[in-house]
Amino acid sequence: KDKRVAILKSFFRKYDSPLYDHADFIVKVSDKNGLDYRLIPAIAMQESTACKVIPYGSHNCWGWGIYGSLVTRFDSYPEAIETVAKGLKKGYIDQGLTTPKEIMAKYTPSSNGSWAKGVGIVLGVLE
């Protein structure tokens, strides 16, 4: 068994996150896209307290494509996870944006640094 799945499940259980049932899928999709398996959960934690506060029925734990009243909605968490993973790979990692601070500059440029700090803390917790 992959210990990364157990690490994520423990983390998601602690926060009563609906992503608990998708921990294995997060690891699989992260590996497929060459992402650190901790990045998708860390952003979800920063953006929505691990999916606890999201637009109703959106399955969007990452603030992905949410600007004011515009809300990107997904039919399921797996669809959202796959879309976010591909988007992070293509739009960030492949562009050389790999640290929380570098990702923040494009993901949420209006942040005062707290976004990168929060993502970094969760990356550390999941190590």
PDB file of C-alpha atoms in Angstrom:
ATOM      1  CA  LYS A   1       0.000   0.000   0.000  1.00  0.00           C
ATOM      2  CA  ASP A   2       1.110   3.528  -0.805  1.00  0.00           C
ATOM      3  CA  LYS A   3       1.810   5.380   2.447  1.00  0.00           C
ATOM      4  CA  ARG A   4       0.955   8.665   0.719  1.00  0.00           C
ATOM      5  CA  VAL A   5      -2.690   7.567   0.511  1.00  0.00           C
ATOM      6  CA  ALA A   6      -2.694   6.824   4.257  1.00  0.00           C
ATOM      7  CA  ILE A   7      -1.126  10.239   4.977  1.00  0.00           C
ATOM      8  CA  LEU A   8      -3.836  11.993   2.931  1.00  0.00           C
ATOM      9  CA  LYS A   9      -6.659   9.938   4.434  1.00  0.00           C
ATOM     10  CA  SER A  10      -5.480  10.776   7.944  1.00  0.00           C
ATOM     11  CA  PHE A  11      -5.268  14.471   7.048  1.00  0.00           C
ATOM     12  CA  PHE A  12      -8.684  14.526   5.370  1.00  0.00           C
ATOM     13  CA  ARG A  13     -10.269  12.623   8.268  1.00  0.00           C
ATOM     14  CA  LYS A  14      -8.902  15.196  10.716  1.00  0.00           C
ATOM     15  CA  TYR A  15     -10.685  17.960   8.781  1.00  0.00           C
ATOM     16  CA  ASP A  16     -13.789  15.899   7.961  1.00  0.00           C
ATOM     17  CA  SER A  17     -13.110  16.538   4.279  1.00  0.00           C
ATOM     18  CA  PRO A  18     -15.142  14.997   1.446  1.00  0.00           C
ATOM     19  CA  LEU A  19     -11.772  14.408  -0.248  1.00  0.00           C
ATOM     20  CA  TYR A  20     -11.162  11.484   2.160  1.00  0.00           C
ATOM     21  CA  ASP A  21     -12.730   9.054  -0.324  1.00  0.00           C
ATOM     22  CA  HIS A  22     -10.541  10.424  -3.116  1.00  0.00           C
ATOM     23  CA  ALA A  23      -7.092  10.226  -1.477  1.00  0.00           C
ATOM     24  CA  ASP A  24      -5.967   7.352  -3.705  1.00  0.00           C
ATOM     25  CA  PHE A  25      -7.197   9.169  -6.816  1.00  0.00           C
ATOM     26  CA  ILE A  26      -5.326  12.341  -5.799  1.00  0.00           C
ATOM     27  CA  VAL A  27      -2.069  10.368  -5.509  1.00  0.00           C
ATOM     28  CA  LYS A  28      -2.686   8.603  -8.837  1.00  0.00           C
ATOM     29  CA  VAL A  29      -3.533  11.803 -10.738  1.00  0.00           C
ATOM     30  CA  SER A  30      -0.646  13.679  -9.117  1.00  0.00           C
ATOM     31  CA  ASP A  31       1.782  10.968 -10.225  1.00  0.00           C
ATOM     32  CA  LYS A  32       0.301  10.945 -13.735  1.00  0.00           C
ATOM     33  CA  ASN A  33       0.813  14.721 -14.017  1.00  0.00           C
ATOM     34  CA  GLY A  34       4.219  14.871 -12.332  1.00  0.00           C
ATOM     35  CA  LEU A  35       2.920  16.822  -9.326  1.00  0.00           C
ATOM     36  CA  ASP A  36       3.892  16.574  -5.685  1.00  0.00           C
ATOM     37  CA  TYR A  37       0.949  14.578  -4.262  1.00  0.00           C
ATOM     38  CA  ARG A  38       0.636  17.143  -1.450  1.00  0.00           C
ATOM     39  CA  LEU A  39      -0.031  20.132  -3.726  1.00  0.00           C
ATOM     40  CA  ILE A  40      -3.683  19.440  -4.602  1.00  0.00           C
ATOM     41  CA  PRO A  41      -4.662  18.882  -0.925  1.00  0.00           C
ATOM     42  CA  ALA A  42      -2.620  21.899   0.212  1.00  0.00           C
ATOM     43  CA  ILE A  43      -4.373  24.228  -2.234  1.00  0.00           C
ATOM     44  CA  ALA A  44      -7.759  22.729  -1.296  1.00  0.00           C
ATOM     45  CA  MET A  45      -7.001  23.403   2.347  1.00  0.00           C
ATOM     46  CA  GLN A  46      -6.012  27.001   1.656  1.00  0.00           C
ATOM     47  CA  GLU A  47      -8.914  27.742  -0.686  1.00  0.00           C
ATOM     48  CA  SER A  48     -11.779  25.923   1.052  1.00  0.00           C
ATOM     49  CA  THR A  49     -10.621  24.335   4.322  1.00  0.00           C
ATOM     50  CA  ALA A  50     -10.322  21.013   2.446  1.00  0.00           C
ATOM     51  CA  CYS A  51     -13.661  21.432   0.653  1.00  0.00           C
ATOM     52  CA  LYS A  52     -15.678  22.530   3.671  1.00  0.00           C
ATOM     53  CA  VAL A  53     -16.533  25.956   2.208  1.00  0.00           C
ATOM     54  CA  ILE A  54     -17.229  25.784  -1.531  1.00  0.00           C
ATOM     55  CA  PRO A  55     -19.920  27.119  -3.871  1.00  0.00           C
ATOM     56  CA  TYR A  56     -22.928  24.831  -3.514  1.00  0.00           C
ATOM     57  CA  GLY A  57     -22.826  21.809  -5.815  1.00  0.00           C
ATOM     58  CA  SER A  58     -19.570  22.895  -7.463  1.00  0.00           C
ATOM     59  CA  HIS A  59     -17.139  20.200  -6.247  1.00  0.00           C
ATOM     60  CA  ASN A  60     -14.640  23.065  -6.587  1.00  0.00           C
ATOM     61  CA  CYS A  61     -12.361  22.982  -3.549  1.00  0.00           C
ATOM     62  CA  TRP A  62      -9.547  24.883  -5.252  1.00  0.00           C
ATOM     63  CA  GLY A  63     -11.101  28.210  -6.216  1.00  0.00           C
ATOM     64  CA  TRP A  64     -10.385  27.050  -9.774  1.00  0.00           C
ATOM     65  CA  GLY A  65     -11.929  29.482 -12.227  1.00  0.00           C
ATOM     66  CA  ILE A  66     -13.831  31.350  -9.519  1.00  0.00           C
ATOM     67  CA  TYR A  67     -13.824  35.099 -10.062  1.00  0.00           C
ATOM     68  CA  GLY A  68     -16.490  37.108  -8.269  1.00  0.00           C
ATOM     69  CA  SER A  69     -19.837  35.684  -9.357  1.00  0.00           C
ATOM     70  CA  LEU A  70     -18.270  33.405 -12.006  1.00  0.00           C
ATOM     71  CA  VAL A  71     -18.002  29.871 -10.615  1.00  0.00           C
ATOM     72  CA  THR A  72     -16.465  26.925 -12.435  1.00  0.00           C
ATOM     73  CA  ARG A  73     -18.477  23.837 -11.503  1.00  0.00           C
ATOM     74  CA  PHE A  74     -17.518  20.186 -11.809  1.00  0.00           C
ATOM     75  CA  ASP A  75     -19.825  17.173 -11.904  1.00  0.00           C
ATOM     76  CA  SER A  76     -17.718  15.295  -9.337  1.00  0.00           C
ATOM     77  CA  TYR A  77     -14.624  15.522  -7.161  1.00  0.00           C
ATOM     78  CA  PRO A  78     -12.676  13.198  -9.509  1.00  0.00           C
ATOM     79  CA  GLU A  79     -13.454  15.482 -12.467  1.00  0.00           C
ATOM     80  CA  ALA A  80     -12.332  18.497 -10.425  1.00  0.00           C
ATOM     81  CA  ILE A  81      -9.148  16.766  -9.207  1.00  0.00           C
ATOM     82  CA  GLU A  82      -8.222  15.737 -12.753  1.00  0.00           C
ATOM     83  CA  THR A  83      -8.894  19.226 -14.165  1.00  0.00           C
ATOM     84  CA  VAL A  84      -6.959  21.014 -11.426  1.00  0.00           C
ATOM     85  CA  ALA A  85      -4.026  18.579 -11.698  1.00  0.00           C
ATOM     86  CA  LYS A  86      -3.765  19.043 -15.470  1.00  0.00           C
ATOM     87  CA  GLY A  87      -4.112  22.811 -15.077  1.00  0.00           C
ATOM     88  CA  LEU A  88      -1.416  22.982 -12.390  1.00  0.00           C
ATOM     89  CA  LYS A  89       0.933  20.901 -14.529  1.00  0.00           C
ATOM     90  CA  LYS A  90       0.433  22.875 -17.741  1.00  0.00           C
ATOM     91  CA  GLY A  91      -0.077  26.374 -16.397  1.00  0.00           C
ATOM     92  CA  TYR A  92       2.294  26.369 -13.450  1.00  0.00           C
ATOM     93  CA  ILE A  93       4.799  23.502 -13.092  1.00  0.00           C
ATOM     94  CA  ASP A  94       5.654  23.381 -16.821  1.00  0.00           C
ATOM     95  CA  GLN A  95       6.129  27.170 -16.685  1.00  0.00           C
ATOM     96  CA  GLY A  96       8.694  26.843 -13.887  1.00  0.00           C
ATOM     97  CA  LEU A  97       6.285  27.939 -11.132  1.00  0.00           C
ATOM     98  CA  THR A  98       6.955  25.260  -8.532  1.00  0.00           C
ATOM     99  CA  THR A  99       7.068  26.852  -5.082  1.00  0.00           C
ATOM    100  CA  PRO A 100       3.969  28.079  -3.253  1.00  0.00           C
ATOM    101  CA  LYS A 101       5.202  31.674  -3.645  1.00  0.00           C
ATOM    102  CA  GLU A 102       5.751  31.275  -7.410  1.00  0.00           C
ATOM    103  CA  ILE A 103       2.388  29.552  -7.863  1.00  0.00           C
ATOM    104  CA  MET A 104       0.639  32.241  -5.795  1.00  0.00           C
ATOM    105  CA  ALA A 105       1.929  35.027  -8.074  1.00  0.00           C
ATOM    106  CA  LYS A 106      -0.213  33.609 -10.903  1.00  0.00           C
ATOM    107  CA  TYR A 107      -2.923  31.641  -9.024  1.00  0.00           C
ATOM    108  CA  THR A 108      -3.973  34.448  -6.717  1.00  0.00           C
ATOM    109  CA  PRO A 109      -1.831  37.499  -7.465  1.00  0.00           C
ATOM    110  CA  SER A 110      -3.744  39.759  -5.067  1.00  0.00           C
ATOM    111  CA  SER A 111      -2.625  37.684  -2.053  1.00  0.00           C
ATOM    112  CA  ASN A 112      -0.403  39.432   0.448  1.00  0.00           C
ATOM    113  CA  GLY A 113       1.642  36.259   0.846  1.00  0.00           C
ATOM    114  CA  SER A 114      -0.754  34.492   3.184  1.00  0.00           C
ATOM    115  CA  TRP A 115      -1.848  32.076   0.423  1.00  0.00           C
ATOM    116  CA  ALA A 116       1.711  30.823  -0.151  1.00  0.00           C
ATOM    117  CA  LYS A 117       2.307  30.630   3.590  1.00  0.00           C
ATOM    118  CA  GLY A 118      -0.855  28.551   4.124  1.00  0.00           C
ATOM    119  CA  VAL A 119      -0.079  26.196   1.242  1.00  0.00           C
ATOM    120  CA  GLY A 120       3.489  25.833   2.504  1.00  0.00           C
ATOM    121  CA  ILE A 121       2.317  24.955   6.004  1.00  0.00           C
ATOM    122  CA  VAL A 122       0.078  22.170   4.691  1.00  0.00           C
ATOM    123  CA  LEU A 123       2.876  20.858   2.438  1.00  0.00           C
ATOM    124  CA  GLY A 124       4.990  20.588   5.593  1.00  0.00           C
ATOM    125  CA  VAL A 125       2.234  18.866   7.580  1.00  0.00           C
ATOM    126  CA  LEU A 126       1.815  16.274   4.817  1.00  0.00           C
ATOM    127  CA  GLU A 127       5.546  15.474   4.560  1.00  0.00           C
TER     128      GLU A 127
END
